[in-house]
Backbone as JSON Lines, residues from 0, in Angstrom:
{"i":0,"aa":"M","n":[-96.81,1.8,-67.12],"ca":[-95.63,1.01,-66.39],"c":[-95.87,1.4,-65.06]}
{"i":1,"aa":"K","n":[-96.62,2.21,-64.54],"ca":[-96.91,2.23,-63.49],"c":[-97.04,0.9,-62.26]}
{"i":2,"aa":"I","n":[-97.78,0.11,-63.14],"ca":[-98.19,-1.49,-62.51],"c":[-96.87,-2.41,-62.78]}
{"i":3,"aa":"S","n":[-96.7,-1.96,-63.71],"ca":[-95.67,-3.25,-64.69],"c":[-94.15,-2.77,-63.97]}
{"i":4,"aa":"S","n":[-93.66,-1.74,-63.99],"ca":[-92.55,-1.66,-63.95],"c":[-92.4,-0.11,-62.98]}
{"i":5,"aa":"P","n":[-92.52,-0.21,-61.08],"ca":[-92.62,1.32,-60.8],"c":[-91.11,2.07,-60.9]}
{"i":6,"aa":"D","n":[-90.08,1.39,-61.24],"ca":[-88.84,1.6,-61.29],"c":[-88.48,2.63,-62.54]}
{"i":7,"aa":"I","n":[-89.04,1.76,-63.44],"ca":[-89.09,2.57,-65.05],"c":[-90.33,3.65,-64.64]}
{"i":8,"aa":"D","n":[-91.09,3.63,-64.51],"ca":[-92.42,4.92,-64.19],"c":[-91.79,6.19,-63.46]}
{"i":9,"aa":"G","n":[-91.04,5.77,-62.5],"ca":[-90.13,7.09,-61.9],"c":[-88.92,7.51,-62.63]}
{"i":10,"aa":"K","n":[-88.43,6.71,-63.53],"ca":[-87.35,7.59,-64.33],"c":[-88.1,8.2,-65.84]}
{"i":11,"aa":"V","n":[-88.87,8.11,-65.95],"ca":[-89.45,9.0,-67.08],"c":[-90.06,10.22,-67.0]}
{"i":12,"aa":"C","n":[-90.16,11.34,-67.48],"ca":[-90.99,12.57,-66.88],"c":[-90.88,12.52,-65.68]}
{"i":13,"aa":"N","n":[-89.72,13.21,-65.03],"ca":[-89.34,13.07,-63.54],"c":[-88.26,14.4,-63.28]}
{"i":14,"aa":"G","n":[-88.11,14.53,-64.33],"ca":[-86.85,16.1,-64.19],"c":[-87.39,17.2,-64.72]}
{"i":15,"aa":"K","n":[-86.33,18.14,-64.88],"ca":[-86.62,19.56,-65.13],"c":[-85.99,19.93,-66.6]}
{"i":16,"aa":"H","n":[-85.83,19.07,-67.05],"ca":[-84.91,19.55,-68.71],"c":[-85.31,19.61,-69.05]}
{"i":17,"aa":"A","n":[-86.65,19.6,-69.55],"ca":[-87.49,20.1,-70.59],"c":[-88.57,21.01,-70.09]}
{"i":18,"aa":"K","n":[-88.33,21.91,-68.7],"ca":[-89.26,22.92,-68.66],"c":[-88.32,24.42,-69.42]}
{"i":19,"aa":"H","n":[-89.24,24.87,-69.18],"ca":[-89.85,26.06,-70.32],"c":[-89.25,27.29,-68.97]}
{"i":20,"aa":"S","n":[-87.97,27.95,-69.84],"ca":[-87.69,29.13,-68.71],"c":[-88.28,29.87,-68.28]}
{"i":21,"aa":"E","n":[-89.38,30.71,-68.68],"ca":[-90.33,30.93,-68.52],"c":[-91.03,30.57,-67.83]}
{"i":22,"aa":"D","n":[-91.58,29.31,-67.15],"ca":[-91.96,28.57,-66.29],"c":[-91.53,28.29,-64.8]}
{"i":23,"aa":"S","n":[-91.62,29.08,-63.87],"ca":[-91.11,28.95,-63.21],"c":[-91.98,28.41,-61.39]}
{"i":24,"aa":"A","n":[-93.4,27.92,-61.8],"ca":[-94.56,27.24,-60.79],"c":[-94.6,26.35,-60.71]}
{"i":25,"aa":"S","n":[-94.58,25.32,-61.74],"ca":[-95.18,23.94,-62.31],"c":[-94.54,23.17,-61.05]}
{"i":26,"aa":"T","n":[-95.62,22.04,-60.18],"ca":[-95.23,21.51,-59.76],"c":[-96.19,19.89,-59.4]}
{"i":27,"aa":"T","n":[-97.17,20.09,-60.46],"ca":[-97.69,18.99,-60.78],"c":[-97.97,19.26,-62.08]}
{"i":28,"aa":"Y","n":[-98.4,17.49,-63.18],"ca":[-99.1,17.85,-64.41],"c":[-100.32,17.62,-64.36]}
{"i":29,"aa":"G","n":[-100.78,18.39,-65.23],"ca":[-102.62,18.68,-65.81],"c":[-103.02,18.97,-66.91]}
{"i":30,"aa":"T","n":[-103.98,19.05,-67.32],"ca":[-104.5,20.09,-68.98],"c":[-104.63,21.01,-68.29]}
{"i":31,"aa":"N","n":[-105.31,21.49,-67.22],"ca":[-105.58,22.92,-66.64],"c":[-104.53,23.97,-66.23]}
{"i":32,"aa":"T","n":[-103.82,24.08,-67.49],"ca":[-102.19,24.95,-66.77],"c":[-102.82,26.42,-66.96]}
{"i":33,"aa":"S","n":[-104.06,27.2,-66.8],"ca":[-103.81,28.36,-66.76],"c":[-104.04,28.62,-65.42]}
{"i":34,"aa":"G","n":[-103.86,27.74,-64.65],"ca":[-103.76,28.3,-63.2],"c":[-102.38,28.32,-62.53]}
{"i":35,"aa":"G","n":[-101.39,28.43,-63.59],"ca":[-100.52,28.22,-62.65],"c":[-99.17,27.04,-62.39]}
{"i":36,"aa":"T","n":[-99.57,26.18,-61.84],"ca":[-98.86,25.45,-61.11],"c":[-98.96,23.99,-61.73]}
{"i":37,"aa":"M","n":[-99.95,23.99,-62.46],"ca":[-99.69,22.36,-63.46],"c":[-99.29,23.11,-64.56]}
{"i":38,"aa":"T","n":[-98.45,21.53,-65.84],"ca":[-97.53,21.8,-66.78],"c":[-98.16,20.81,-67.49]}
{"i":39,"aa":"G","n":[-98.5,20.98,-68.67],"ca":[-98.35,20.07,-69.45],"c":[-96.98,19.35,-70.63]}
{"i":40,"aa":"Q","n":[-95.83,19.73,-69.88],"ca":[-94.58,19.09,-70.37],"c":[-93.93,18.11,-69.64]}
{"i":41,"aa":"C","n":[-94.03,16.85,-70.08],"ca":[-92.67,15.87,-69.68],"c":[-91.68,16.95,-69.11]}
{"i":42,"aa":"S","n":[-90.97,16.3,-67.93],"ca":[-90.05,16.55,-67.18],"c":[-89.8,18.01,-67.19]}
{"i":43,"aa":"G","n":[-91.23,18.79,-66.96],"ca":[-91.02,20.44,-67.09],"c":[-91.6,20.45,-65.75]}
{"i":44,"aa":"L","n":[-91.31,20.3,-64.42],"ca":[-91.96,20.48,-63.2],"c":[-90.28,21.13,-62.6]}
{"i":45,"aa":"N","n":[-90.76,21.95,-61.67],"ca":[-90.27,22.72,-60.8],"c":[-89.58,21.9,-59.98]}
{"i":46,"aa":"T","n":[-89.5,20.77,-59.26],"ca":[-89.64,19.89,-58.78],"c":[-89.58,18.06,-59.06]}
{"i":47,"aa":"T","n":[-88.61,17.41,-58.12],"ca":[-89.0,16.15,-59.12],"c":[-89.82,15.17,-58.21]}
{"i":48,"aa":"T","n":[-90.32,15.5,-56.91],"ca":[-91.23,14.52,-56.48],"c":[-92.15,13.96,-56.99]}
{"i":49,"aa":"N","n":[-92.91,15.1,-57.16],"ca":[-94.09,14.35,-58.67],"c":[-93.93,13.78,-59.77]}
{"i":50,"aa":"G","n":[-92.48,14.07,-60.32],"ca":[-92.57,13.02,-61.75],"c":[-92.65,12.21,-61.53]}
{"i":51,"aa":"K","n":[-92.87,11.01,-62.36],"ca":[-93.49,9.95,-62.92],"c":[-93.99,9.96,-64.56]}
{"i":52,"aa":"F","n":[-93.97,8.78,-64.8],"ca":[-94.29,8.78,-66.43],"c":[-95.99,8.93,-66.5]}
{"i":53,"aa":"S","n":[-96.38,7.59,-65.46],"ca":[-97.94,7.47,-64.76],"c":[-98.7,8.92,-64.74]}
{"i":54,"aa":"A","n":[-98.25,9.51,-63.74],"ca":[-98.84,10.41,-63.4],"c":[-98.59,11.99,-64.79]}
{"i":55,"aa":"F","n":[-97.69,11.86,-65.28],"ca":[-97.76,12.92,-66.74],"c":[-98.96,12.52,-67.61]}
{"i":56,"aa":"A","n":[-98.87,11.19,-68.03],"ca":[-99.48,10.17,-69.12],"c":[-101.09,11.27,-68.58]}
{"i":57,"aa":"Q","n":[-101.45,10.3,-67.33],"ca":[-103.05,10.84,-66.52],"c":[-103.05,12.33,-66.56]}
{"i":58,"aa":"G","n":[-102.15,13.38,-66.43],"ca":[-102.74,14.43,-65.9],"c":[-102.61,15.23,-66.76]}
{"i":59,"aa":"V","n":[-102.0,15.36,-67.71],"ca":[-101.98,15.87,-68.95],"c":[-103.03,15.55,-70.51]}
{"i":60,"aa":"G","n":[-103.99,14.26,-70.07],"ca":[-104.66,13.81,-70.76],"c":[-103.93,13.49,-72.27]}
{"i":61,"aa":"L","n":[-102.85,12.67,-72.33],"ca":[-102.73,11.75,-73.15],"c":[-103.4,11.0,-73.77]}
{"i":62,"aa":"I","n":[-104.6,10.07,-72.94],"ca":[-105.54,9.52,-73.54],"c":[-106.68,10.32,-74.18]}
{"i":63,"aa":"E","n":[-106.75,11.51,-73.88],"ca":[-107.94,12.59,-75.14],"c":[-107.04,13.13,-76.02]}
{"i":64,"aa":"N","n":[-105.56,12.99,-76.51],"ca":[-105.27,13.23,-77.64],"c":[-104.54,15.06,-77.23]}
{"i":65,"aa":"K","n":[-104.28,14.86,-75.54],"ca":[-104.07,16.31,-75.54],"c":[-102.87,16.4,-74.87]}
{"i":66,"aa":"N","n":[-102.11,17.14,-75.49],"ca":[-100.93,17.71,-75.15],"c":[-99.78,17.06,-75.45]}
{"i":67,"aa":"W","n":[-99.79,16.55,-76.52],"ca":[-99.12,14.96,-77.77],"c":[-98.84,15.22,-79.18]}
{"i":68,"aa":"P","n":[-98.01,16.04,-79.45],"ca":[-96.64,15.65,-79.0],"c":[-95.8,16.67,-78.37]}
{"i":69,"aa":"T","n":[-96.89,17.63,-78.45],"ca":[-95.57,19.56,-77.94],"c":[-96.99,19.27,-76.46]}
{"i":70,"aa":"G","n":[-96.17,20.0,-75.93],"ca":[-96.52,20.22,-74.41],"c":[-97.1,21.61,-74.36]}
{"i":71,"aa":"N","n":[-97.84,22.23,-73.01],"ca":[-97.83,23.55,-72.58],"c":[-97.68,23.75,-71.58]}
{"i":72,"aa":"Y","n":[-97.17,25.41,-71.2],"ca":[-97.26,25.69,-69.15],"c":[-97.84,26.74,-69.4]}
{"i":73,"aa":"Y","n":[-97.77,27.41,-68.29],"ca":[-98.69,28.67,-68.04],"c":[-97.41,29.84,-67.63]}
{"i":74,"aa":"H","n":[-97.81,30.82,-68.11],"ca":[-96.98,31.98,-67.76],"c":[-97.69,32.87,-67.3]}
{"i":75,"aa":"S","n":[-97.37,33.94,-66.68],"ca":[-98.16,35.22,-66.4],"c":[-98.84,35.83,-67.57]}
{"i":76,"aa":"S","n":[-98.48,35.33,-68.39],"ca":[-99.02,36.39,-69.65],"c":[-100.37,35.14,-70.34]}
{"i":77,"aa":"G","n":[-100.38,33.85,-69.61],"ca":[-101.3,32.76,-70.33],"c":[-100.77,31.8,-70.59]}
{"i":78,"aa":"V","n":[-101.7,30.75,-71.03],"ca":[-100.9,29.69,-71.59],"c":[-99.86,29.38,-72.93]}
{"i":79,"aa":"K","n":[-99.32,28.81,-72.83],"ca":[-98.26,28.98,-73.91],"c":[-97.87,27.84,-74.79]}
{"i":80,"aa":"S","n":[-97.81,26.86,-75.71],"ca":[-97.39,26.08,-75.97],"c":[-95.49,26.13,-75.94]}
{"i":81,"aa":"N","n":[-95.23,25.09,-75.68],"ca":[-93.78,25.08,-75.57],"c":[-92.84,24.55,-77.35]}
{"i":82,"aa":"A","n":[-91.68,24.01,-77.26],"ca":[-91.51,24.33,-78.66],"c":[-91.92,23.03,-79.46]}
{"i":83,"aa":"T","n":[-92.23,22.67,-80.53],"ca":[-92.75,21.75,-81.39],"c":[-92.07,20.26,-81.17]}
{"i":84,"aa":"N","n":[-92.38,19.6,-80.28],"ca":[-92.58,17.85,-80.49],"c":[-91.82,18.02,-78.87]}
{"i":85,"aa":"S","n":[-92.17,18.87,-77.93],"ca":[-91.47,19.14,-77.03],"c":[-91.57,18.22,-76.05]}
{"i":86,"aa":"N","n":[-92.57,17.43,-75.72],"ca":[-93.0,16.31,-75.29],"c":[-92.56,15.36,-75.53]}
{"i":87,"aa":"A","n":[-92.72,14.45,-76.96],"ca":[-91.83,13.67,-77.51],"c":[-90.31,13.63,-77.05]}
{"i":88,"aa":"K","n":[-90.06,15.01,-77.72],"ca":[-88.4,14.38,-77.26],"c":[-88.02,14.24,-76.07]}
{"i":89,"aa":"A","n":[-89.15,14.74,-75.02],"ca":[-88.71,14.89,-73.27],"c":[-88.83,13.58,-72.84]}
{"i":90,"aa":"V","n":[-89.84,12.8,-73.33],"ca":[-90.17,11.17,-73.37],"c":[-88.58,10.25,-73.95]}
{"i":91,"aa":"A","n":[-88.17,10.53,-74.87],"ca":[-87.57,9.99,-75.77],"c":[-86.25,10.24,-74.88]}
{"i":92,"aa":"D","n":[-86.07,11.39,-74.45],"ca":[-84.71,11.48,-73.58],"c":[-84.71,10.66,-72.77]}
{"i":93,"aa":"D","n":[-85.5,11.34,-72.05],"ca":[-86.01,9.99,-70.81],"c":[-85.35,8.63,-70.81]}
{"i":94,"aa":"L","n":[-86.34,8.31,-71.71],"ca":[-86.24,6.67,-72.43],"c":[-84.53,6.39,-72.93]}
{"i":95,"aa":"T","n":[-83.85,6.92,-73.43],"ca":[-82.61,6.84,-74.0],"c":[-81.68,7.26,-72.74]}
{"i":96,"aa":"K","n":[-81.75,8.35,-71.84],"ca":[-80.62,8.61,-71.15],"c":[-80.62,8.21,-69.61]}
{"i":97,"aa":"N","n":[-81.79,7.49,-69.2],"ca":[-82.48,7.1,-67.96],"c":[-82.36,5.78,-67.72]}
{"i":98,"aa":"L","n":[-82.27,4.88,-68.59],"ca":[-83.26,3.79,-68.43],"c":[-81.6,2.78,-68.58]}
{"i":99,"aa":"T","n":[-81.65,1.57,-68.06],"ca":[-80.62,0.68,-68.04],"c":[-80.84,0.09,-69.6]}
{"i":100,"aa":"P","n":[-80.42,-0.78,-70.2],"ca":[-80.54,-2.2,-71.29],"c":[-81.88,-2.84,-70.87]}
{"i":101,"aa":"E","n":[-81.6,-3.06,-69.61],"ca":[-82.68,-4.39,-69.58],"c":[-84.22,-3.71,-69.35]}
{"i":102,"aa":"E","n":[-84.21,-1.91,-68.63],"ca":[-85.23,-1.5,-68.26],"c":[-85.77,-1.15,-70.69]}
{"i":103,"aa":"K","n":[-85.07,-0.88,-70.63],"ca":[-85.25,-0.64,-72.12],"c":[-85.83,-1.29,-72.98]}
{"i":104,"aa":"T","n":[-85.79,-2.73,-72.9],"ca":[-86.44,-3.85,-73.06],"c":[-87.59,-4.41,-72.75]}
{"i":105,"aa":"I","n":[-87.77,-3.77,-71.81],"ca":[-89.04,-3.73,-71.02],"c":[-90.06,-2.82,-71.86]}
{"i":106,"aa":"V","n":[-89.75,-1.51,-71.87],"ca":[-90.01,-0.59,-72.6],"c":[-91.0,-1.32,-73.84]}
{"i":107,"aa":"A","n":[-89.56,-1.59,-74.46],"ca":[-89.62,-1.86,-75.98],"c":[-91.35,-2.95,-75.86]}
{"i":108,"aa":"G","n":[-90.98,-4.18,-74.84],"ca":[-91.89,-4.68,-74.94],"c":[-93.28,-4.26,-74.78]}
{"i":109,"aa":"L","n":[-93.33,-3.43,-73.98],"ca":[-94.85,-3.01,-73.71],"c":[-95.18,-2.0,-74.68]}
{"i":110,"aa":"L","n":[-94.27,-1.04,-75.69],"ca":[-94.46,-0.69,-76.83],"c":[-94.64,-1.43,-78.2]}
{"i":111,"aa":"A","n":[-94.33,-2.34,-78.09],"ca":[-94.72,-3.73,-78.93],"c":[-96.24,-4.27,-78.85]}
{"i":112,"aa":"K","n":[-96.38,-4.28,-77.42],"ca":[-97.82,-4.5,-77.0],"c":[-98.9,-3.61,-77.6]}
{"i":113,"aa":"T","n":[-99.01,-2.65,-77.53],"ca":[-99.63,-1.5,-77.56],"c":[-99.51,-1.28,-78.99]}
{"i":114,"aa":"I","n":[-98.99,-0.86,-79.65],"ca":[-98.95,-1.11,-80.58],"c":[-99.65,-2.44,-81.47]}
{"i":115,"aa":"E","n":[-99.45,-3.34,-80.9],"ca":[-99.98,-4.51,-81.72],"c":[-101.59,-4.7,-81.36]}
{"i":116,"aa":"G","n":[-101.88,-4.35,-80.41],"ca":[-103.62,-4.22,-79.69],"c":[-103.95,-2.96,-79.89]}
{"i":117,"aa":"G","n":[-103.42,-2.28,-80.91],"ca":[-103.98,-0.32,-80.32],"c":[-104.68,0.0,-79.46]}
{"i":118,"aa":"E","n":[-104.12,-0.66,-78.48],"ca":[-104.74,0.22,-77.53],"c":[-103.48,0.25,-75.9]}
{"i":119,"aa":"V","n":[-103.47,1.01,-75.36],"ca":[-102.71,1.1,-74.2],"c":[-102.75,0.2,-72.99]}
{"i":120,"aa":"V","n":[-102.14,-1.12,-72.71],"ca":[-102.51,-2.24,-71.88],"c":[-101.25,-2.07,-70.99]}
{"i":121,"aa":"E","n":[-101.6,-2.44,-69.54],"ca":[-100.93,-2.38,-68.64],"c":[-101.0,-3.94,-68.21]}
{"i":122,"aa":"M","n":[-99.34,-4.57,-68.51],"ca":[-98.98,-5.5,-68.15],"c":[-97.74,-6.2,-67.2]}
{"i":123,"aa":"C","n":[-98.12,-7.39,-66.5],"ca":[-96.86,-7.4,-65.71],"c":[-95.67,-8.4,-66.48]}
{"i":124,"aa":"L","n":[-94.7,-7.82,-66.67],"ca":[-93.45,-8.83,-66.82],"c":[-92.63,-9.54,-66.29]}
{"i":125,"aa":"S","n":[-92.79,-10.96,-66.48],"ca":[-91.76,-11.65,-65.03],"c":[-90.7,-11.98,-66.5]}
{"i":126,"aa":"P","n":[-89.12,-11.7,-65.66],"ca":[-88.32,-12.21,-66.61],"c":[-88.56,-14.35,-66.9]}
{"i":127,"aa":"S","n":[-87.82,-14.11,-68.29],"ca":[-87.83,-15.98,-67.98],"c":[-86.36,-16.35,-67.44]}
{"i":128,"aa":"T","n":[-86.3,-17.4,-67.18],"ca":[-85.26,-18.1,-66.63],"c":[-84.95,-19.56,-67.31]}
């Protein structure tokens, strides 16, 4: 989505609504959540400036099958898992509540291409006239 639709990229995984109440320091997405400022939870940041779906997907290791469907975060006692399916629910919530009908159509097209080809690909979509 980073290339094909930057507007959509900025509307998914950019909020705080899925942040665990015990996580007060996360400002970036990452797999090494043991340090305290990284989280593996979509829409789990304490700031919205770093939140984008592309940053989430790359940062939390989705390609390596990490942090999906459940994310994790750091608490003073160590790394903790969030609620079951927390990342899947946060992404779905952002897609259904933050996107316009046209943007949802674009995402559906990207997902269909991903499922068909069996791999994630970036593509540019141009509306037909």
